[in-house]
Short mmCIF file of C-alpha atoms and ligand atoms in Angstrom, two decimals:
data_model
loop_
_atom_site.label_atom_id
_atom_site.label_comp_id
_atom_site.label_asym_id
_atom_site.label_seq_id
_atom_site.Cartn_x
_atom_site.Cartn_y
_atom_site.Cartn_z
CA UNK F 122 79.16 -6.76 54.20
CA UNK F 123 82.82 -5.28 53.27
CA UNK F 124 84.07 -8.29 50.91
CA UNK F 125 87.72 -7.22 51.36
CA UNK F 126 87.41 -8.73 54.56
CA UNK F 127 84.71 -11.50 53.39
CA UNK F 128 86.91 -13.29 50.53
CA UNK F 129 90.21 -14.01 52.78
CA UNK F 130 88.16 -14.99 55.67
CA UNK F 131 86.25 -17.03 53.72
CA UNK F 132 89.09 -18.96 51.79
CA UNK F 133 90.86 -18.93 56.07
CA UNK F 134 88.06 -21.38 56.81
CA UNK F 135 89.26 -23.49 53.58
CA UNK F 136 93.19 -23.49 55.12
CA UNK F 137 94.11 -20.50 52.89
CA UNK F 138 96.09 -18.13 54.64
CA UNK F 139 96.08 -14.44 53.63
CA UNK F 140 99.92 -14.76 53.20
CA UNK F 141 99.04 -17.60 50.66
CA UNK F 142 96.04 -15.75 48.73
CA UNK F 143 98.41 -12.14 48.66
CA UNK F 144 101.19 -15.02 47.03
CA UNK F 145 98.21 -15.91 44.20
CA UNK F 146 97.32 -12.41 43.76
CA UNK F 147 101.61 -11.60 42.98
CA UNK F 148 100.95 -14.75 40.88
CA UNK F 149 98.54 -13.07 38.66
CA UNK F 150 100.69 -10.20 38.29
CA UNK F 151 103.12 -11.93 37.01
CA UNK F 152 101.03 -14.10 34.56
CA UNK F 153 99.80 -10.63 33.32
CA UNK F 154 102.75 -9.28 32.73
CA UNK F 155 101.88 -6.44 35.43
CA UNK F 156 104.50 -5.01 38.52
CA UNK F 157 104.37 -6.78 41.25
CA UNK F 158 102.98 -3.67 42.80
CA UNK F 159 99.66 -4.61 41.13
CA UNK F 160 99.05 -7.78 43.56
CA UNK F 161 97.34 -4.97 46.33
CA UNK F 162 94.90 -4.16 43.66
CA UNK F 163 94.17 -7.35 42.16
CA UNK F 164 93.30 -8.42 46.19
CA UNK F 165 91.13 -6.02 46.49
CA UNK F 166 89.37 -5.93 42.97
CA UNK F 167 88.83 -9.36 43.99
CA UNK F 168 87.63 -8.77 47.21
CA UNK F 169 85.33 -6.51 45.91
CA UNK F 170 84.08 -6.82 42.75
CA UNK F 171 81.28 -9.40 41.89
CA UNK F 172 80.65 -9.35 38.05
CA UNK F 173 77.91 -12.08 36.86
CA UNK F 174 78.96 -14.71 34.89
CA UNK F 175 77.15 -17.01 32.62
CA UNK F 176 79.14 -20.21 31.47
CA UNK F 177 77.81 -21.68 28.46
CA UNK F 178 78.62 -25.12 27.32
CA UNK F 179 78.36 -26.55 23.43
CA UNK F 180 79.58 -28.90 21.84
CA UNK F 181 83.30 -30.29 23.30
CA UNK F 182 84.71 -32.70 26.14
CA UNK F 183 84.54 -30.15 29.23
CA UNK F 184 88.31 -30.69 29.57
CA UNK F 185 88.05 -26.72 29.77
CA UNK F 186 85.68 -26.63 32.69
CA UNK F 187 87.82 -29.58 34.06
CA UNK F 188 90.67 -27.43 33.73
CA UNK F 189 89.48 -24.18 35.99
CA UNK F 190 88.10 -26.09 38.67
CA UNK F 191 90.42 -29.24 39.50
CA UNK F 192 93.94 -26.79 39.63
CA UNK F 193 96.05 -28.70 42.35
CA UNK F 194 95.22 -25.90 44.24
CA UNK F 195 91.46 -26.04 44.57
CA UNK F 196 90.92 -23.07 46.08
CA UNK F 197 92.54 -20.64 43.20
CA UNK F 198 89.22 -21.74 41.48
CA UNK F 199 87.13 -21.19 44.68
CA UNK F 200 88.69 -17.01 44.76
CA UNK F 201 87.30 -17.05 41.01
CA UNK F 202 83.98 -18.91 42.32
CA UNK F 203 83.67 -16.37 45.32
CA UNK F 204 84.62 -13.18 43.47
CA UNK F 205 82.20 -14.03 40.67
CA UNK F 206 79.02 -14.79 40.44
CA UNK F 207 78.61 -17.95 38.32
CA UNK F 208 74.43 -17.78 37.70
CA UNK F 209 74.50 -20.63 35.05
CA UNK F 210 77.38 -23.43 34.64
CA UNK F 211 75.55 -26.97 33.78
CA UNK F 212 78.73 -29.02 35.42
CA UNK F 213 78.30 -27.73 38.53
CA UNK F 214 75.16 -25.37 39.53
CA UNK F 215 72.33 -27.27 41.36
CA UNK F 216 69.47 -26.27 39.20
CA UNK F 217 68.33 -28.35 36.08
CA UNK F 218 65.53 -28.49 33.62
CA UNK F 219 62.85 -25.60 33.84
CA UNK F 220 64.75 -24.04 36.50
CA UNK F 221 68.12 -23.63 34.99
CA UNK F 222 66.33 -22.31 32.16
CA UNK F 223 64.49 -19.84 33.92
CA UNK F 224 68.11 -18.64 35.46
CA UNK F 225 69.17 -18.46 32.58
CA UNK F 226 66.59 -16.48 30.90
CA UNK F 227 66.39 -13.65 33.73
CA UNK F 228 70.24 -13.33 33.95
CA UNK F 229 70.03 -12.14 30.32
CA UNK F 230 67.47 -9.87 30.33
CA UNK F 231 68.05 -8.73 34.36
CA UNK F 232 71.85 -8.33 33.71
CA UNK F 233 71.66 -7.59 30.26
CA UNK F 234 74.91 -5.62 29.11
CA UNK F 235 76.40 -6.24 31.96
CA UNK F 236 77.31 -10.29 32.63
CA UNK F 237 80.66 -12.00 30.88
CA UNK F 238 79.52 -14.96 29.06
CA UNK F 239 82.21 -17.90 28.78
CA UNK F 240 81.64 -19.89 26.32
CA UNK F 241 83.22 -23.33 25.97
CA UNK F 242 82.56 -25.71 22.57
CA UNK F 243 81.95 -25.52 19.40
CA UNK F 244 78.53 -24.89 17.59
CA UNK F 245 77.43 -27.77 14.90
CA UNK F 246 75.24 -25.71 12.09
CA UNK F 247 74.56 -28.61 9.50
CA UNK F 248 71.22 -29.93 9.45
CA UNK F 249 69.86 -26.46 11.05
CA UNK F 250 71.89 -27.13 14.03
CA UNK F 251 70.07 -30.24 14.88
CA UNK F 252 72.80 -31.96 16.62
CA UNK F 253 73.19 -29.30 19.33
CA UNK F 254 70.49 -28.47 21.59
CA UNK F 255 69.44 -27.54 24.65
CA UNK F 256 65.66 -27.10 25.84
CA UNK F 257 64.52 -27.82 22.72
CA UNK F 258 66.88 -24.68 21.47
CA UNK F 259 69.89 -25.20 18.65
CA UNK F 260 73.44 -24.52 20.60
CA UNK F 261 73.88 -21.47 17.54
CA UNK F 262 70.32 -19.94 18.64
CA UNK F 263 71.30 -20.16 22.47
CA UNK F 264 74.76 -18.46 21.35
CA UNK F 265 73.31 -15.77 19.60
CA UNK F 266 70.96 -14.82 22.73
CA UNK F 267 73.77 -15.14 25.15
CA UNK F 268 76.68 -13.60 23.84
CA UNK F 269 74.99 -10.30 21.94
CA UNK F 270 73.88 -9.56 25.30
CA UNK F 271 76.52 -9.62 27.19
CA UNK F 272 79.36 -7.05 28.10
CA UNK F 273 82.02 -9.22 27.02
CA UNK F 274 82.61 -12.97 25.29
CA UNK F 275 85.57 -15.23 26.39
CA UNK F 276 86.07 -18.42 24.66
CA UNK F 277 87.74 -21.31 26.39
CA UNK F 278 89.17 -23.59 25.22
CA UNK F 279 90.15 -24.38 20.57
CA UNK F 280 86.48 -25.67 20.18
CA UNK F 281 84.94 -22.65 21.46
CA UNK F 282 87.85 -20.12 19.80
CA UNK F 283 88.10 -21.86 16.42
CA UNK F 284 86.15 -25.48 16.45
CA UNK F 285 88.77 -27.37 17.93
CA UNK F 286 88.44 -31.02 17.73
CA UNK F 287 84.69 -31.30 16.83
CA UNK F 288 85.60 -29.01 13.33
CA UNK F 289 88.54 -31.63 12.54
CA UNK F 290 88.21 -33.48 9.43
CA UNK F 291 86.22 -34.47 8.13
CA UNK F 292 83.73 -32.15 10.00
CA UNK F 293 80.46 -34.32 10.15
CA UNK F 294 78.22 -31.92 12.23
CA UNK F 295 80.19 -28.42 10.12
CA UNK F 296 80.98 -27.16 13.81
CA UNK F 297 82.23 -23.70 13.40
CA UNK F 298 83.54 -20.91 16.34
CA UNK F 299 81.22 -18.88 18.41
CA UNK F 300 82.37 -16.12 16.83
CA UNK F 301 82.23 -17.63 13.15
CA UNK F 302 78.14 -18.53 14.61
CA UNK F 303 77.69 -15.13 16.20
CA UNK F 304 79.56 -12.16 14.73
CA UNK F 305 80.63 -11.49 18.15
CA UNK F 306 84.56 -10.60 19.03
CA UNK F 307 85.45 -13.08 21.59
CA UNK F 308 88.44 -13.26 24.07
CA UNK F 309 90.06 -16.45 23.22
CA UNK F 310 91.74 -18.41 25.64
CA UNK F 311 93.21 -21.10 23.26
CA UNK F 312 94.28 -24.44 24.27
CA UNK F 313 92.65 -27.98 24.89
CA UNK F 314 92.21 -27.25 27.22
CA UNK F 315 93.04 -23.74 28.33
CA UNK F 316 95.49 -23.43 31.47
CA UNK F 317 93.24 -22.05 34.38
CA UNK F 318 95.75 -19.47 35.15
CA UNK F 319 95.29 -17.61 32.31
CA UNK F 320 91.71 -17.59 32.70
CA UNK F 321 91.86 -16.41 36.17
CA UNK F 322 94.06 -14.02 34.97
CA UNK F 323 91.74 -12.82 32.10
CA UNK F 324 88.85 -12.41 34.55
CA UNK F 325 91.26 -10.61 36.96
CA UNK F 326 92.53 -8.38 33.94
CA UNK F 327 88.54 -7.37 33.50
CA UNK F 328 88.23 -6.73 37.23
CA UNK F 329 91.00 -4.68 38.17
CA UNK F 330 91.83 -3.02 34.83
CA UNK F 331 88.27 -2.30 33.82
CA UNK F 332 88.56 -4.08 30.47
CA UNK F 333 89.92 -7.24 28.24
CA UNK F 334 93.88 -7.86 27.60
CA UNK F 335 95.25 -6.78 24.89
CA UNK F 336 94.73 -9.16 22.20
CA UNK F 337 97.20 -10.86 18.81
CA UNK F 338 95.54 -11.43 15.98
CA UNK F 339 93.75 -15.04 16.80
CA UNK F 340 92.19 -13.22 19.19
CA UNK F 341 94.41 -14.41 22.21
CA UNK F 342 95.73 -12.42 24.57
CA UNK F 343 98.82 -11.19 24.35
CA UNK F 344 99.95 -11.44 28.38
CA UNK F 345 99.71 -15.85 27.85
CA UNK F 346 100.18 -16.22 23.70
CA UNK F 347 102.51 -13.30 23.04
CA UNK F 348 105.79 -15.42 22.04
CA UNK F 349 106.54 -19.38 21.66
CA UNK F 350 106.34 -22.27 23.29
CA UNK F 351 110.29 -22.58 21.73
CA UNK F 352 111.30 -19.14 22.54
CA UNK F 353 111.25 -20.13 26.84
CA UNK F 354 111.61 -23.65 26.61
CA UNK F 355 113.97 -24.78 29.01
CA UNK F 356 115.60 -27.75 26.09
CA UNK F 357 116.31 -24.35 23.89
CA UNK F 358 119.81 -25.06 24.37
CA UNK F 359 119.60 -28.62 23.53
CA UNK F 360 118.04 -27.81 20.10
CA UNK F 361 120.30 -24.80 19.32
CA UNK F 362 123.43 -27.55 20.17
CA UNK F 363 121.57 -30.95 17.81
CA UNK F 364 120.78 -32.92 20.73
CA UNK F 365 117.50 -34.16 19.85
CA UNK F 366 115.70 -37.49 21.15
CA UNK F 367 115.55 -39.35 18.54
CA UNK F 368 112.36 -41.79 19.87
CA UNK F 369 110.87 -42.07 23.06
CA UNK F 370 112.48 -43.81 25.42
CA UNK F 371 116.30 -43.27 24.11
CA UNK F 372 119.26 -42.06 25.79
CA UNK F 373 118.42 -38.58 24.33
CA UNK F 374 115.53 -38.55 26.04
CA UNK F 375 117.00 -39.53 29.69
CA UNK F 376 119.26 -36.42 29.02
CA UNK F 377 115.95 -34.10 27.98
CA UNK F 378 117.42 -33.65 25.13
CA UNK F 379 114.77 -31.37 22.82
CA UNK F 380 112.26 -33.02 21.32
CA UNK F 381 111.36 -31.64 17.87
CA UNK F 382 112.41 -34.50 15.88
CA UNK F 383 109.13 -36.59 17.92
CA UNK F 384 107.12 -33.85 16.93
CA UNK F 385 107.13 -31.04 19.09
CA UNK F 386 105.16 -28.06 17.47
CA UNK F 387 106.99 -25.80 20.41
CA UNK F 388 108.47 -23.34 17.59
CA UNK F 389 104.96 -22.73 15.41
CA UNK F 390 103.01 -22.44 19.15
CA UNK F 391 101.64 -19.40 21.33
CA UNK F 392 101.84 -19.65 24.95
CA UNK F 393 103.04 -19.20 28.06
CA UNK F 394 103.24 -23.46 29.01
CA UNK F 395 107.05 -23.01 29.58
CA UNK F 396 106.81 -20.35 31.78
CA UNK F 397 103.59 -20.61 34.06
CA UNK F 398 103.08 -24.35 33.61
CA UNK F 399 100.28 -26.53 34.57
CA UNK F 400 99.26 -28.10 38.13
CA UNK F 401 100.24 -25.21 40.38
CA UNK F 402 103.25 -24.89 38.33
CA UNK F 403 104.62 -28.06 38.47
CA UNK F 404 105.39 -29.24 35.04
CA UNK F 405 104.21 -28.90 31.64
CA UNK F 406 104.20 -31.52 28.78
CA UNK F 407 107.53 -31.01 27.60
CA UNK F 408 108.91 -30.64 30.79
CA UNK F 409 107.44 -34.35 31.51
CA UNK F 410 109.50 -35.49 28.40
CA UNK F 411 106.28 -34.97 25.79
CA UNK F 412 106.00 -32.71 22.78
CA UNK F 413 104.05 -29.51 22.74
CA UNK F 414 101.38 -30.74 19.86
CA UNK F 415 100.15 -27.48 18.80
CA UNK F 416 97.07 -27.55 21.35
CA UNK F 417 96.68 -23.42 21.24
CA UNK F 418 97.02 -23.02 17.57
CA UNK F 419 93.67 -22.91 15.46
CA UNK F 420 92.85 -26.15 13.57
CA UNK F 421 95.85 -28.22 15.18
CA UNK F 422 94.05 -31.26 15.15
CA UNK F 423 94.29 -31.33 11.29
CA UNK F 424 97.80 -28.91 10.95
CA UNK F 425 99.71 -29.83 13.55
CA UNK F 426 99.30 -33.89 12.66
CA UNK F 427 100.20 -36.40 12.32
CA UNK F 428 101.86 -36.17 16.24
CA UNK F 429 104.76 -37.48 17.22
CA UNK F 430 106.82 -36.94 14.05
CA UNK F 431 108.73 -33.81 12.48
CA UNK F 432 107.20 -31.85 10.56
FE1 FSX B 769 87.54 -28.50 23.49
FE2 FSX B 769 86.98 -27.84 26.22
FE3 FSX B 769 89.67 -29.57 24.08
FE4 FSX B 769 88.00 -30.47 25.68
O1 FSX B 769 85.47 -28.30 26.77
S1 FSX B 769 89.35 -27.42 23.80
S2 FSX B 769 87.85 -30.75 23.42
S3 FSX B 769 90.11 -30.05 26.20
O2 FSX B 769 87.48 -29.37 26.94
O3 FSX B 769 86.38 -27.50 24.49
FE1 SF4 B 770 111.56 -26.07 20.96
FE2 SF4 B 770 110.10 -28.22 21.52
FE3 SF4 B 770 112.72 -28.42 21.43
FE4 SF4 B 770 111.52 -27.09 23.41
S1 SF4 B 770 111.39 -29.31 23.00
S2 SF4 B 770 113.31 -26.45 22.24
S3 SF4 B 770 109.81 -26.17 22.31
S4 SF4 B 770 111.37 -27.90 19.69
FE1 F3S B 771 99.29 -27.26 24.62
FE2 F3S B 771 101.79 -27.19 23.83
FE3 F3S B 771 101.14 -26.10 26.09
S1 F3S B 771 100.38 -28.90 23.62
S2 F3S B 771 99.46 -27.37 26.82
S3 F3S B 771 100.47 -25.45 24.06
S4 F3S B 771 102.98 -27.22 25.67
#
């Protein structure tokens, strides 16, 4: 069956007009930082292509998996669920026990080299690993098997890239990265969660481009994390001129004044918040009158506290 005909059909019977999907597929180029001229080729990569993925989860809140699939626009998740082939994803796939196991197990060795694992959490090693596990398997020894077998690693989410929330002081379970677990160099899409346009846009990136974005050194890539929070926020002007809210709730505040003196972490932060935003683009925390906290930055929990005052 010719999928570039398949895919927009297939979203028409959802109420997506081709005129809307071709307007998702110019989105992407933009997020990516590529011409416009690239939204032809990202429709048909993702009419076409059908890479397997395997979505692990560890230990974290599944605000990441939240994320991807409840956009305001449900069906930008359903073009990544259609142009993929998700063959293990515990929130959502049908099989459990034995038989997600056995998926599992096959897609490894069957697809072996070949299938992007996302991987989502952090891994607790104290005790042995005890207080991760899956099938009777530690979340580290599942991590190992997954990810050195598969063509590429993409962390969502700060407890997956760097051990987020569960590695905060004081650490009870000593969660640690997948890549501090594995060895492995992963993709990190940073954030708590993640937005789900940039992970689109990183799967996108793989399909049409034939490999991963560029990545800074944090491992994020560069097309979402490049520059600040600070350096496109739309209260720039307010901070450059002293008009800062001085608490919640104040005049300052009715004018959106900026809000670094409540804590915003806007000027030590990577990503693209201000310019993509969140909920089909239409706001983004400080936008909605709340400081950035940090949420893409490694460790923020513990070095981007205590929130809500300046640092
Ligand atoms: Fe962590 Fe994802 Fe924060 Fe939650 O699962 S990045 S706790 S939003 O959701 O891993
Ligand atoms: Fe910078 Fe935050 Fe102020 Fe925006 S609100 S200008 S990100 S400090
Ligand atoms: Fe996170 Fe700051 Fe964006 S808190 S969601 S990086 S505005």
């Amino acid at each position: 069956m010719d999928r570039c005909i398949d895919v927009p059909e297939r979203l028409a019977l959802k109420g997506v007009s081709r005129r809307d999907f071709m307007k998702f597929c110019g989105l992407m180029a933009t997020v990516l930082g590529l011409p416009m001229s690239f939204a032809p080729r990202i429709a048909e990569a993702a009419a076409r292509k059908r890479p397997t993925v395997v979505w692990m989860h560890f230990a974290e809140c599944t605000g990441c998996t939240e994320s991807f699939i409840r956009t305001a626009h449900p069906w930008a998740a359903d073009i990544v669920l259609d142009i993929v082939n998700i063959a293990y994803l515990e929130t959502i796939q049908a099989a459990a026990g034995d038989q997600a196991e056995e998926i599992l197990e096959e897609t490894v060795k069957n697809e072996k080299g070949k299938y992007i694992c996302i991987a989502e959490g952090a891994i607790p090693t104290k005790d042995n690993g005890v207080y991760g596990k899956i099938h009777g398997k530690t979340f580290a020894e599942i991590a190992n098997h997954v990810t050195k077998n598969a063509a590429a690693t993409i962390c969502v989410g700060n407890c997956a890239c760097y051990g987020g929330v569960q590695a905060a002081k004081p650490n009870p379970t000593e969660a640690k990265s997948v890549s501090e677990v594995t060895g492995v160099k992963t993709v990190n899409l940073a954030g708590c969660p993640p937005n789900a346009d940039n992970m689109v846009a990183t799967i996108l990136h793989f399909l049409v481009l034939g490999k991963l974005p560029a990545l800074d050194d944090l491992g994020r890539p560069l097309f979402a994390y490049g520059y600040l929070i600070h350096d496109n926020c739309e209260r720039r002007g307010r901070f450059e001129n002293d008009e800062f809210v001085k608490e919640f709730g104040d005049e300052g505040a009715a004018q959106g004044y900026c809000l670094y003196k409540v804590g915003c972490r806007g000027p030590e932060t990577g990503n693209n918040c201000p310019k993509i935003r969140w909920n089909q683009g239409t706001n983004w925390p400080v936008g909605a009158g709340h400081p950035c906290i940090g949420c893409s930055q490694p460790q923020f929990w513990d070095e981007m506290s205590p929130f809500y005052v300046e640092k």
